[in-house]
PDB file of C-alpha atoms in Angstrom:
ATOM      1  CA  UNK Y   1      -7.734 -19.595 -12.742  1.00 96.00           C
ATOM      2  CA  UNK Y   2      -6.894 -20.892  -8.992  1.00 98.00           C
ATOM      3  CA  UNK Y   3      -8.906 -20.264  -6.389  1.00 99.00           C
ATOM      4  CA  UNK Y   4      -7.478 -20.279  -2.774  1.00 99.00           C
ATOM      5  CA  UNK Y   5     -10.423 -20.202   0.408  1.00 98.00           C
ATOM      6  CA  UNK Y   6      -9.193 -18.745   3.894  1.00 96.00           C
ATOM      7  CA  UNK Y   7      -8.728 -19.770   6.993  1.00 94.00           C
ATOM      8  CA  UNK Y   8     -11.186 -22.514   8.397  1.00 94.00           C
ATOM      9  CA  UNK Y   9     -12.590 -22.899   4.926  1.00 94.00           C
ATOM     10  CA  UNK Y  10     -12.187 -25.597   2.250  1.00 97.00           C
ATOM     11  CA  UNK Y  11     -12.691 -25.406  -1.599  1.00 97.00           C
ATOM     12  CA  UNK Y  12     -16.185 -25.066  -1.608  1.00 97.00           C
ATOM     13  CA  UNK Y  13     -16.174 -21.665  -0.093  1.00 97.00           C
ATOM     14  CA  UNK Y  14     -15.540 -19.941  -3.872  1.00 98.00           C
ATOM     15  CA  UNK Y  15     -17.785 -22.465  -5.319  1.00 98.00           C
ATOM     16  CA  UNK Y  16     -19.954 -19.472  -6.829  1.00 98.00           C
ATOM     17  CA  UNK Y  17     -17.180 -18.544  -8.615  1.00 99.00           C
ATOM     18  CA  UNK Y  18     -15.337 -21.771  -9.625  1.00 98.00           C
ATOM     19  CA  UNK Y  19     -18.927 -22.680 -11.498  1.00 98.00           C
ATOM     20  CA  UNK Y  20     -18.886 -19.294 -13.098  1.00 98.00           C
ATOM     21  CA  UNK Y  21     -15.599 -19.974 -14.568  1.00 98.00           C
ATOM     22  CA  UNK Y  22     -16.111 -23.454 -15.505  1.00 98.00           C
ATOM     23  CA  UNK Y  23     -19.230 -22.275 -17.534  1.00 98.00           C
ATOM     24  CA  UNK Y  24     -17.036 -19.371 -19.103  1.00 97.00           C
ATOM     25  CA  UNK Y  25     -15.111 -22.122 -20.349  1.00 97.00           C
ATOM     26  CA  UNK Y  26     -11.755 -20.740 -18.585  1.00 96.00           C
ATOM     27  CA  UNK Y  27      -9.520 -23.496 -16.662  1.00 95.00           C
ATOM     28  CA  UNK Y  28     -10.101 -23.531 -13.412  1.00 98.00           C
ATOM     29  CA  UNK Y  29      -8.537 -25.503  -9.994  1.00 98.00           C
ATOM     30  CA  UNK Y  30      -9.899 -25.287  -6.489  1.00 98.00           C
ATOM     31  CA  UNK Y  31      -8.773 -27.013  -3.939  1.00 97.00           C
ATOM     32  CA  UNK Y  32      -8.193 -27.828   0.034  1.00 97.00           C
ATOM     33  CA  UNK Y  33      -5.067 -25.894   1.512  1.00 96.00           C
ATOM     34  CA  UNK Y  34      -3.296 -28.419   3.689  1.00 95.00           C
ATOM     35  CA  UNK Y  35      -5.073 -28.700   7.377  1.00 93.00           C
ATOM     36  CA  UNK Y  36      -8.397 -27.677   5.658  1.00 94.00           C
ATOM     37  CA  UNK Y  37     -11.352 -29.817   4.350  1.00 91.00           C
ATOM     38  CA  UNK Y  38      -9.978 -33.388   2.681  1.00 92.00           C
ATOM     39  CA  UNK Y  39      -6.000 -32.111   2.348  1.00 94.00           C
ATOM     40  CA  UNK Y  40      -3.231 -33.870   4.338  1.00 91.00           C
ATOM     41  CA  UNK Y  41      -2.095 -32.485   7.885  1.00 92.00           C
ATOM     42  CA  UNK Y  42       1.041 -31.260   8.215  1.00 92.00           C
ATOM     43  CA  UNK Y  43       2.978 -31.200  11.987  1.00 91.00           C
ATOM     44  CA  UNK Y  44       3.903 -27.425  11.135  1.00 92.00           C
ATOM     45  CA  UNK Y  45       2.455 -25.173   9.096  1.00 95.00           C
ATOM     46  CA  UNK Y  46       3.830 -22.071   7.144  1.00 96.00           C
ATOM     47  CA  UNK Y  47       3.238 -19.681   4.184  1.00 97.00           C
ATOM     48  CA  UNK Y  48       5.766 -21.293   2.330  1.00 96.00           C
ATOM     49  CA  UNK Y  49       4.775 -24.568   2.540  1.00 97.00           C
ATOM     50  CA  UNK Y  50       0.867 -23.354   1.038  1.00 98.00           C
ATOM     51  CA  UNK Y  51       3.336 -21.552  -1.515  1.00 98.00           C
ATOM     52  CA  UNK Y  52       5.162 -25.300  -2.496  1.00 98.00           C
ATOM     53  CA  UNK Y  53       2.153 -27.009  -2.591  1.00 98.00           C
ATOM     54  CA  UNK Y  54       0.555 -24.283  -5.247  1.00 98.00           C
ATOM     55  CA  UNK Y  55       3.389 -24.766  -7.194  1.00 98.00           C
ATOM     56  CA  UNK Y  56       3.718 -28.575  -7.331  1.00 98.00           C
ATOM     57  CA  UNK Y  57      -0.410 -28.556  -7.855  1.00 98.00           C
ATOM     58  CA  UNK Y  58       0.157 -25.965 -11.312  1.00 98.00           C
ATOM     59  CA  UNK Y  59       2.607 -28.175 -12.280  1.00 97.00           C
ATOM     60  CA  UNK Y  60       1.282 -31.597 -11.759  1.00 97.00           C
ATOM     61  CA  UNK Y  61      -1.407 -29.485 -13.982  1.00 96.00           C
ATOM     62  CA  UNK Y  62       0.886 -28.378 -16.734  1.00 96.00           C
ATOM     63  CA  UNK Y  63      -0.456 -24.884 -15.865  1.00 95.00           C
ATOM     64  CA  UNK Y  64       1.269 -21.407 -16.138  1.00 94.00           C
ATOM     65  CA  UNK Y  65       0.461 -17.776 -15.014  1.00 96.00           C
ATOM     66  CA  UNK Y  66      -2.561 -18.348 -13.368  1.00 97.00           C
ATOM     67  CA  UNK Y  67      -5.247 -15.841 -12.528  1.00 98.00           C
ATOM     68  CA  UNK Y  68      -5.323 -16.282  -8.551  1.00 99.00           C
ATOM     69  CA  UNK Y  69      -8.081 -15.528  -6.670  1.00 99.00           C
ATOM     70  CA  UNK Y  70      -7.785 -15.601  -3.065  1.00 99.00           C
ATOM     71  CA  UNK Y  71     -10.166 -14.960  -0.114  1.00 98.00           C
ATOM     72  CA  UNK Y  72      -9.074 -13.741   3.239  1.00 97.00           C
ATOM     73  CA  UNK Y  73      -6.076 -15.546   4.096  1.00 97.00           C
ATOM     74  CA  UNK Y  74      -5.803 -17.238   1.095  1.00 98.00           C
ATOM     75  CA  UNK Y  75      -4.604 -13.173  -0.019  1.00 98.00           C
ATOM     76  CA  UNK Y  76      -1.261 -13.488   1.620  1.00 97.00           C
ATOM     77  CA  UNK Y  77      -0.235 -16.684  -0.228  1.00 98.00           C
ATOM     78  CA  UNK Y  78      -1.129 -15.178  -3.104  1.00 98.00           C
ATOM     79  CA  UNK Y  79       0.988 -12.564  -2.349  1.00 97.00           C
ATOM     80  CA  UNK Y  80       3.696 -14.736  -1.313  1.00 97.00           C
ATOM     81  CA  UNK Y  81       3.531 -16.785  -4.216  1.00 98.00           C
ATOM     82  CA  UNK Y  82       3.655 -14.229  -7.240  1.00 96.00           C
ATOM     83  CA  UNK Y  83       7.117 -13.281  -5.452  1.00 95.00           C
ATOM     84  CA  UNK Y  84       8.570 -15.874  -6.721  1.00 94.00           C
ATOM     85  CA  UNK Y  85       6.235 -16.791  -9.879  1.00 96.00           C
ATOM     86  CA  UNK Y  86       4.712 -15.271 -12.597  1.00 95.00           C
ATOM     87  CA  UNK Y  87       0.951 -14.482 -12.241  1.00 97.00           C
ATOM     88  CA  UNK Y  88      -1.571 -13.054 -15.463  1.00 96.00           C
ATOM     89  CA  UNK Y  89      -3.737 -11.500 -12.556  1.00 97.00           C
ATOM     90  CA  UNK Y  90      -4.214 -11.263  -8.796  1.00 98.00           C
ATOM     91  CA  UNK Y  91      -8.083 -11.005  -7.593  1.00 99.00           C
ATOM     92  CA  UNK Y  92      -7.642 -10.817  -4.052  1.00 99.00           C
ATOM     93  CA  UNK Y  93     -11.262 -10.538  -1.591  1.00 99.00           C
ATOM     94  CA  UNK Y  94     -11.564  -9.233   1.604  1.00 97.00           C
ATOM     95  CA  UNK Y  95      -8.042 -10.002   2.458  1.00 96.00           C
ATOM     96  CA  UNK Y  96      -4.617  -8.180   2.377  1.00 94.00           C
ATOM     97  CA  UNK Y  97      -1.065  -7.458   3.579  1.00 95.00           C
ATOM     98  CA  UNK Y  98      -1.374  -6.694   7.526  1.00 92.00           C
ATOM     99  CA  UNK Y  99      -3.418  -6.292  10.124  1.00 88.00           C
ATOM    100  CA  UNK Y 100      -5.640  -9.628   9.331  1.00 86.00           C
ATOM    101  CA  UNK Y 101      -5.602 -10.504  13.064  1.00 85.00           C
ATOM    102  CA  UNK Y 102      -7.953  -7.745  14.545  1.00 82.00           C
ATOM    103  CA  UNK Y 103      -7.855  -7.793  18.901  1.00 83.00           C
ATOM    104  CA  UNK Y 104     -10.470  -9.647  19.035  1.00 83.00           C
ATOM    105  CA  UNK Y 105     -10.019 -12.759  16.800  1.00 82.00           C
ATOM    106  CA  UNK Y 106      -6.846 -14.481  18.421  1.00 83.00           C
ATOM    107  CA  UNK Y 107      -8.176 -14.799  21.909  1.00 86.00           C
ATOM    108  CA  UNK Y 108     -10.887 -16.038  19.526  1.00 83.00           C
ATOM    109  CA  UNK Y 109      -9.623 -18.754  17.399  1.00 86.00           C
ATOM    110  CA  UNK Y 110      -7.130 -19.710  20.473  1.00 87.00           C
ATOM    111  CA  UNK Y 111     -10.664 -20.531  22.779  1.00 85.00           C
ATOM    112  CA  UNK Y 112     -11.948 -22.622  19.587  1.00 85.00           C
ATOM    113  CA  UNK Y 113      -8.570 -24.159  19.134  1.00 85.00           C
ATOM    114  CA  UNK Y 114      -8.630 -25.404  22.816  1.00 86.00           C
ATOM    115  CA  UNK Y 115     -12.223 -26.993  22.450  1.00 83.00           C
ATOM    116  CA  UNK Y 116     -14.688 -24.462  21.990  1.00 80.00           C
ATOM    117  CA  UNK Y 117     -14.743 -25.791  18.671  1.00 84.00           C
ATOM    118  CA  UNK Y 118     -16.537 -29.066  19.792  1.00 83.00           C
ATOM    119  CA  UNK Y 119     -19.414 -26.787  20.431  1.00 83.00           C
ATOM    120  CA  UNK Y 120     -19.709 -27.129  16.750  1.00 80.00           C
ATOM    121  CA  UNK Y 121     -20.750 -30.706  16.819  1.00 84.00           C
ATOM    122  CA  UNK Y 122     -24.737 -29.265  18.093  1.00 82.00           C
ATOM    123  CA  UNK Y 123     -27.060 -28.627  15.402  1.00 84.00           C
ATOM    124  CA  UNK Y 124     -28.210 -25.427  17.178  1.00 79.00           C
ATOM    125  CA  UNK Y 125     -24.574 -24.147  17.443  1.00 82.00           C
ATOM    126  CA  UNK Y 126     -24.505 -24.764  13.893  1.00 80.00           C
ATOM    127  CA  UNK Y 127     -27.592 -23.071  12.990  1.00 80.00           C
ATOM    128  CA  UNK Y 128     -26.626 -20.025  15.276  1.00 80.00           C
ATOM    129  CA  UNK Y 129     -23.281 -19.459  13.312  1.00 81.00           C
ATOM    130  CA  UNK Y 130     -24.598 -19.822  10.161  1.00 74.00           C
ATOM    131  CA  UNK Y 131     -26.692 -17.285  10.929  1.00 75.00           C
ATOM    132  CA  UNK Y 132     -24.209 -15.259  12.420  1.00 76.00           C
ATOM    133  CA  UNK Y 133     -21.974 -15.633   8.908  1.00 78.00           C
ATOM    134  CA  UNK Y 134     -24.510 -13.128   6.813  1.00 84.00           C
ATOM    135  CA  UNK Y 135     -26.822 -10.687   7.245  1.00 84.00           C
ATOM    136  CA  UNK Y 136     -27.762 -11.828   3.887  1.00 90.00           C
ATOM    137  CA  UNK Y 137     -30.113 -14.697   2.958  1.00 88.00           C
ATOM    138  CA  UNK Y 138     -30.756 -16.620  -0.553  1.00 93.00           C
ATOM    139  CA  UNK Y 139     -29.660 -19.838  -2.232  1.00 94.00           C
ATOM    140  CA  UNK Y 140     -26.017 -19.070  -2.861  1.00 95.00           C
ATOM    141  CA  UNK Y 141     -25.065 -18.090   0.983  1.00 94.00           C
ATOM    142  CA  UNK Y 142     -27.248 -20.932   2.268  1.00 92.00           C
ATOM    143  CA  UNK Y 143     -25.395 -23.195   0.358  1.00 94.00           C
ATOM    144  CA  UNK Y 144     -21.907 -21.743   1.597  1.00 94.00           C
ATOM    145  CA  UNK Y 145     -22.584 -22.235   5.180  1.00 90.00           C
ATOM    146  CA  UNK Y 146     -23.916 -25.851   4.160  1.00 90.00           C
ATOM    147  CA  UNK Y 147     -20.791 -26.727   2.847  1.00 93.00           C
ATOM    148  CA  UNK Y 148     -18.329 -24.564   4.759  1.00 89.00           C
ATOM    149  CA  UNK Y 149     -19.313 -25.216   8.511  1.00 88.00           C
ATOM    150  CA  UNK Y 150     -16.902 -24.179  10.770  1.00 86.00           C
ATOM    151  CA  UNK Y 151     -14.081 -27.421  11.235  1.00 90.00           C
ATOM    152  CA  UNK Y 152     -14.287 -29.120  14.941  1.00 90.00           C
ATOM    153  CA  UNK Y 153     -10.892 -30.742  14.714  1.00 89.00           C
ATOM    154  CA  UNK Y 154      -7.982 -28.683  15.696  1.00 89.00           C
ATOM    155  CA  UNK Y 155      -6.010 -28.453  12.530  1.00 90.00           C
ATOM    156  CA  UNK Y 156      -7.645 -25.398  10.677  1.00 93.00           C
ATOM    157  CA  UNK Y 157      -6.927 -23.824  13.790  1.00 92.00           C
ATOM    158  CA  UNK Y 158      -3.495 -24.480  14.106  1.00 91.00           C
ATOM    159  CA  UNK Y 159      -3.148 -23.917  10.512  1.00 92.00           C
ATOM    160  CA  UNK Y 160      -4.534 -20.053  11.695  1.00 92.00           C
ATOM    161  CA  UNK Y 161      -1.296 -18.973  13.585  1.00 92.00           C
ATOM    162  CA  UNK Y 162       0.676 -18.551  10.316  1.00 94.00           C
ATOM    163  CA  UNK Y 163      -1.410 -15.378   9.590  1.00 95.00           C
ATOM    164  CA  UNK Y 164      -1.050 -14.219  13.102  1.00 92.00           C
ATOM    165  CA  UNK Y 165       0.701 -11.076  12.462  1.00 91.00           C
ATOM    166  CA  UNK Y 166       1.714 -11.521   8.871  1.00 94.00           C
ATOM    167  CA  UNK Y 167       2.982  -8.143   7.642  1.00 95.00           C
ATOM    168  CA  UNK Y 168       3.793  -8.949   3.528  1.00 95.00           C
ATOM    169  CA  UNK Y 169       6.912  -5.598   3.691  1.00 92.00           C
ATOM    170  CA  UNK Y 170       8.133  -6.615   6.988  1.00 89.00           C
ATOM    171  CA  UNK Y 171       9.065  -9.607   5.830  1.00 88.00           C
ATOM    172  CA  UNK Y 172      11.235  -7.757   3.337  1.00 82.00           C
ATOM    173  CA  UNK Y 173      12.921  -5.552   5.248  1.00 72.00           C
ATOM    174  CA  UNK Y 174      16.823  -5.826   4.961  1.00 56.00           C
ATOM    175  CA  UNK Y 175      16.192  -7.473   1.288  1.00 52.00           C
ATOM    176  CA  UNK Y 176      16.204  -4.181  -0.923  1.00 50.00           C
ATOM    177  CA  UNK Y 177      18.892  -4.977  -3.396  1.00 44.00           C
ATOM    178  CA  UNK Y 178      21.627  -3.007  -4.239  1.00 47.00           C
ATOM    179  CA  UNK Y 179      19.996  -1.585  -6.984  1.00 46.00           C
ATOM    180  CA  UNK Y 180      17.869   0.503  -4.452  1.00 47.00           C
ATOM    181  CA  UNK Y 181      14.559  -0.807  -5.803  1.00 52.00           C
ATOM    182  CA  UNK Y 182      11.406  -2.516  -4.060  1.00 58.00           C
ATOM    183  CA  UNK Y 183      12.322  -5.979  -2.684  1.00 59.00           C
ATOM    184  CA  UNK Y 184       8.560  -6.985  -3.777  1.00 80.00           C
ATOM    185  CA  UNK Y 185       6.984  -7.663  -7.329  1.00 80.00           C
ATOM    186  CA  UNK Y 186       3.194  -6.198  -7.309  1.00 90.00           C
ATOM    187  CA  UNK Y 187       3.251  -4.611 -10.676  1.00 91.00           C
ATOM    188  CA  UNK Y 188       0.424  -7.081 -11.780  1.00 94.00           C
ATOM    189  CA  UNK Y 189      -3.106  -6.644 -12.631  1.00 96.00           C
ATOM    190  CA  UNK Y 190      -5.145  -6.485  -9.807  1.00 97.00           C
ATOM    191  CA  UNK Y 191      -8.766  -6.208  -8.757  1.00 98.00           C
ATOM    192  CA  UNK Y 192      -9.299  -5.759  -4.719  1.00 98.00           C
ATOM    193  CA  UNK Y 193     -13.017  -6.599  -3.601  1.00 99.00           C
ATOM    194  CA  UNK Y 194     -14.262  -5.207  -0.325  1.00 98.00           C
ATOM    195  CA  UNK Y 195     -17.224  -5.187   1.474  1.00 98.00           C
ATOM    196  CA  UNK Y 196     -18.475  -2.474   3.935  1.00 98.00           C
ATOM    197  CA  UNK Y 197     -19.735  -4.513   6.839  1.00 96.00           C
ATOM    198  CA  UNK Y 198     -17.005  -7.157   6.822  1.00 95.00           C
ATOM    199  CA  UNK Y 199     -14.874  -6.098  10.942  1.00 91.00           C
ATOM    200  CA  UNK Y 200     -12.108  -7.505   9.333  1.00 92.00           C
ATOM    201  CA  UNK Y 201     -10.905  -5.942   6.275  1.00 95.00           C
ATOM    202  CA  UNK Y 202     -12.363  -2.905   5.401  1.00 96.00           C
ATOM    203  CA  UNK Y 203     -12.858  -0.319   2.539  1.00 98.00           C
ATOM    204  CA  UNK Y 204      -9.845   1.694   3.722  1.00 97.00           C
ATOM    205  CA  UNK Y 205      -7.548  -1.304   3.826  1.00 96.00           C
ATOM    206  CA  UNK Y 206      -8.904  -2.278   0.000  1.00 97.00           C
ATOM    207  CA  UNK Y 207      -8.689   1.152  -1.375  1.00 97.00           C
ATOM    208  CA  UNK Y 208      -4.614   1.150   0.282  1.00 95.00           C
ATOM    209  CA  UNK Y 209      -3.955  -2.254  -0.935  1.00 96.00           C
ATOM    210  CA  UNK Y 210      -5.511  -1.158  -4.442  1.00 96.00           C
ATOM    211  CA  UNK Y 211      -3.083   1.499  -4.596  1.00 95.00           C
ATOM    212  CA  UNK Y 212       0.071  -0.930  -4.159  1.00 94.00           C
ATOM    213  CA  UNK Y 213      -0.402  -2.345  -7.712  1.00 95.00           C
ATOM    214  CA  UNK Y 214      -0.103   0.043 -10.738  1.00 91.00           C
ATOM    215  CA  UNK Y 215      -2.871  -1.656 -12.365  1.00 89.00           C
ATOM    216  CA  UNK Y 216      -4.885  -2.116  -9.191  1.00 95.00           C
ATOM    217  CA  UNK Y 217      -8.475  -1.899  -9.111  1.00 97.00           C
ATOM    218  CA  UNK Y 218     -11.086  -2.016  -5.862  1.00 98.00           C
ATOM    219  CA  UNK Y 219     -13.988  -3.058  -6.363  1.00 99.00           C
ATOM    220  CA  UNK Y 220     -16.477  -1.598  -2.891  1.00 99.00           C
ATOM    221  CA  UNK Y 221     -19.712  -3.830  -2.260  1.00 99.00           C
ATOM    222  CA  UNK Y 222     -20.839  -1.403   1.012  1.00 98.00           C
ATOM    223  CA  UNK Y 223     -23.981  -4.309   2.200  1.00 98.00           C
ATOM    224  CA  UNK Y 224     -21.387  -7.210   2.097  1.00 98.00           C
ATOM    225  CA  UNK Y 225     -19.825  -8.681   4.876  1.00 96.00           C
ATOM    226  CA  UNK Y 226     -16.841 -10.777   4.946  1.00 96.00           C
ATOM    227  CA  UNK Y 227     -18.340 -13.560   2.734  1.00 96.00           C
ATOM    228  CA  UNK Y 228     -18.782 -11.115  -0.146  1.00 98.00           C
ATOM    229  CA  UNK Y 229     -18.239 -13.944  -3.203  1.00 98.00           C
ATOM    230  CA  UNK Y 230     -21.048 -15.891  -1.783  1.00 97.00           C
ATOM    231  CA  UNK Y 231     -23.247 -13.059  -0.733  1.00 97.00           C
ATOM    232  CA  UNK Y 232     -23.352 -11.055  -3.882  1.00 98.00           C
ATOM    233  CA  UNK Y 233     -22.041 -13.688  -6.649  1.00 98.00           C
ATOM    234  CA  UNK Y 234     -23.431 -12.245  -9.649  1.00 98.00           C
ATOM    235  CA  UNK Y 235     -21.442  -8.655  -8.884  1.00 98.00           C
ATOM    236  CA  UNK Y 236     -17.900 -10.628  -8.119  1.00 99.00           C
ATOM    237  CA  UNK Y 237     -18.810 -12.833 -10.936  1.00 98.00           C
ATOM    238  CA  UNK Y 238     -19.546  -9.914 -13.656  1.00 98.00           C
ATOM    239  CA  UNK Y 239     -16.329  -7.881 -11.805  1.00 98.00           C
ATOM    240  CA  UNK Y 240     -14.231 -11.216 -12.604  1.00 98.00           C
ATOM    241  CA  UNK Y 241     -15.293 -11.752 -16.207  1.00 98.00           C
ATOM    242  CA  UNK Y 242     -14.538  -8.025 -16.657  1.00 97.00           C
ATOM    243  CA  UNK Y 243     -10.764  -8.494 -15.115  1.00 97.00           C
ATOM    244  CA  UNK Y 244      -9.983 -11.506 -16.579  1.00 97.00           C
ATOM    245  CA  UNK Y 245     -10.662  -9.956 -20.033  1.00 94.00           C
ATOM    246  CA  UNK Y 246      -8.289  -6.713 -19.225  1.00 88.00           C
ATOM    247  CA  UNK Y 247      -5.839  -9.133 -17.548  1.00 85.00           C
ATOM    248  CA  UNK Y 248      -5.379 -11.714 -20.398  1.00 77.00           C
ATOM    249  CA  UNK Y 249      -5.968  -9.091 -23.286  1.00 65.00           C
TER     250      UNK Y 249
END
């Protein structure tokens, strides 16, 4: 099982889960996408090259058909990357194939990128966002904003612009082959987690991206918020150890 955080985050953010499936026993990899936490910088970032790096990281591994389980904008590399390899599962939280860039969060992440993220540096300002993360409060989500504070060098938020837009069938239009069938593979198991008061991907967009997959699943927390895996960890966890079963059965 690989577990790929989102934007701005780093490999603790599915820590919850990466513990559960350590203690199941089950294989399990997470790790920093490039430009986040301890991973190199690159001048120029792309889908493709979080794609390459997945791929040389299973394979330095000796690892095949992974169970990938993405948050956020860790979804569309997911995405991206079971085009072109073979997956045993997709679980893919709060994240999907368009519309991750609401109005308000590129004027956003562009204020950050030019500084606003030095406000960071200030206890208070750190104290104020964690806050701000959850409405929920108990060990588990106390120890995600711990670990996962938002970055104050620019690279996460270069890394951002990738996503910017990112629309996973507009990128294959003009690739339907000849044979008249879809120019994307999705016929995978797949379990969609959602939470109701996450502004950024809600139940409508899970239950549509649910339906994309013949063996699709979606899984609705309605009190969660965008950090779902680390504010209800026990209900992803059990809804994991379920899908994993049905997936590798």
């Amino acid at each position: 099982m690989v577990f790929l955080h989102g934007g701005l985050g780093n490999r603790f953010n599915l820590r919850s889960q990466y513990e559960f499936a350590v203690a199941q026993g089950w294989g399990a990899i997470a790790y920093d996408l490039a430009g986040h936490g301890q991973s190199s910088l690159y001048p120029r970032y792309s889908i493709g090259r979080h794609c390459r790096d997945l791929t040389r990281l299973l394979r330095h591994f000796h690892r095949h058909r992974p169970i990938l389980f993405a948050h956020s904008y860790g979804v569309p590399i997911a995405l991206e990357w079971c085009q072109q390899q073979r997956v045993a599962g997709l679980v893919l939280v709060a994240g999907g194939t368009h519309d991750l860039d609401p109005w308000w969060k590129v004027p956003l992440m562009q204020s950050l990128a030019w500084g606003g993220r030095h406000l960071f540096r200030l206890p208070w300002m750190r104290r104020a966002i964690a806050q701000l993360s959850s409405e929920h409060s108990h060990a588990t989500i106390d120890r995600f904003t711990a670990e996962s504070p938002l970055p104050v060098h620019a690279h996460p938020y270069d890394a951002l612009r990738i996503f910017w837009g990112y629309n996973f069938f507009a990128r294959r239009v003009g690739l339907r082959p000849a044979s008249g069938q879809r120019s994307w593979q999705l016929s995978y198991p797949a379990l969609i987690i959602s939470g109701g008061q996450d502004p950024m991907f809600t139940e409508a967009m899970g239950a549509a991206l649910a339906q994309h997959f013949p063996a699709g699943r979606h899984l609705h927390i309605e009190p969660a918020g965008h950090l779902v895996m680390a504010e209800f960890p026990d209900v992803v966890n059990g809804a994991l150890a379920e899908f994993r079963w049905g997936a590798i059965a």
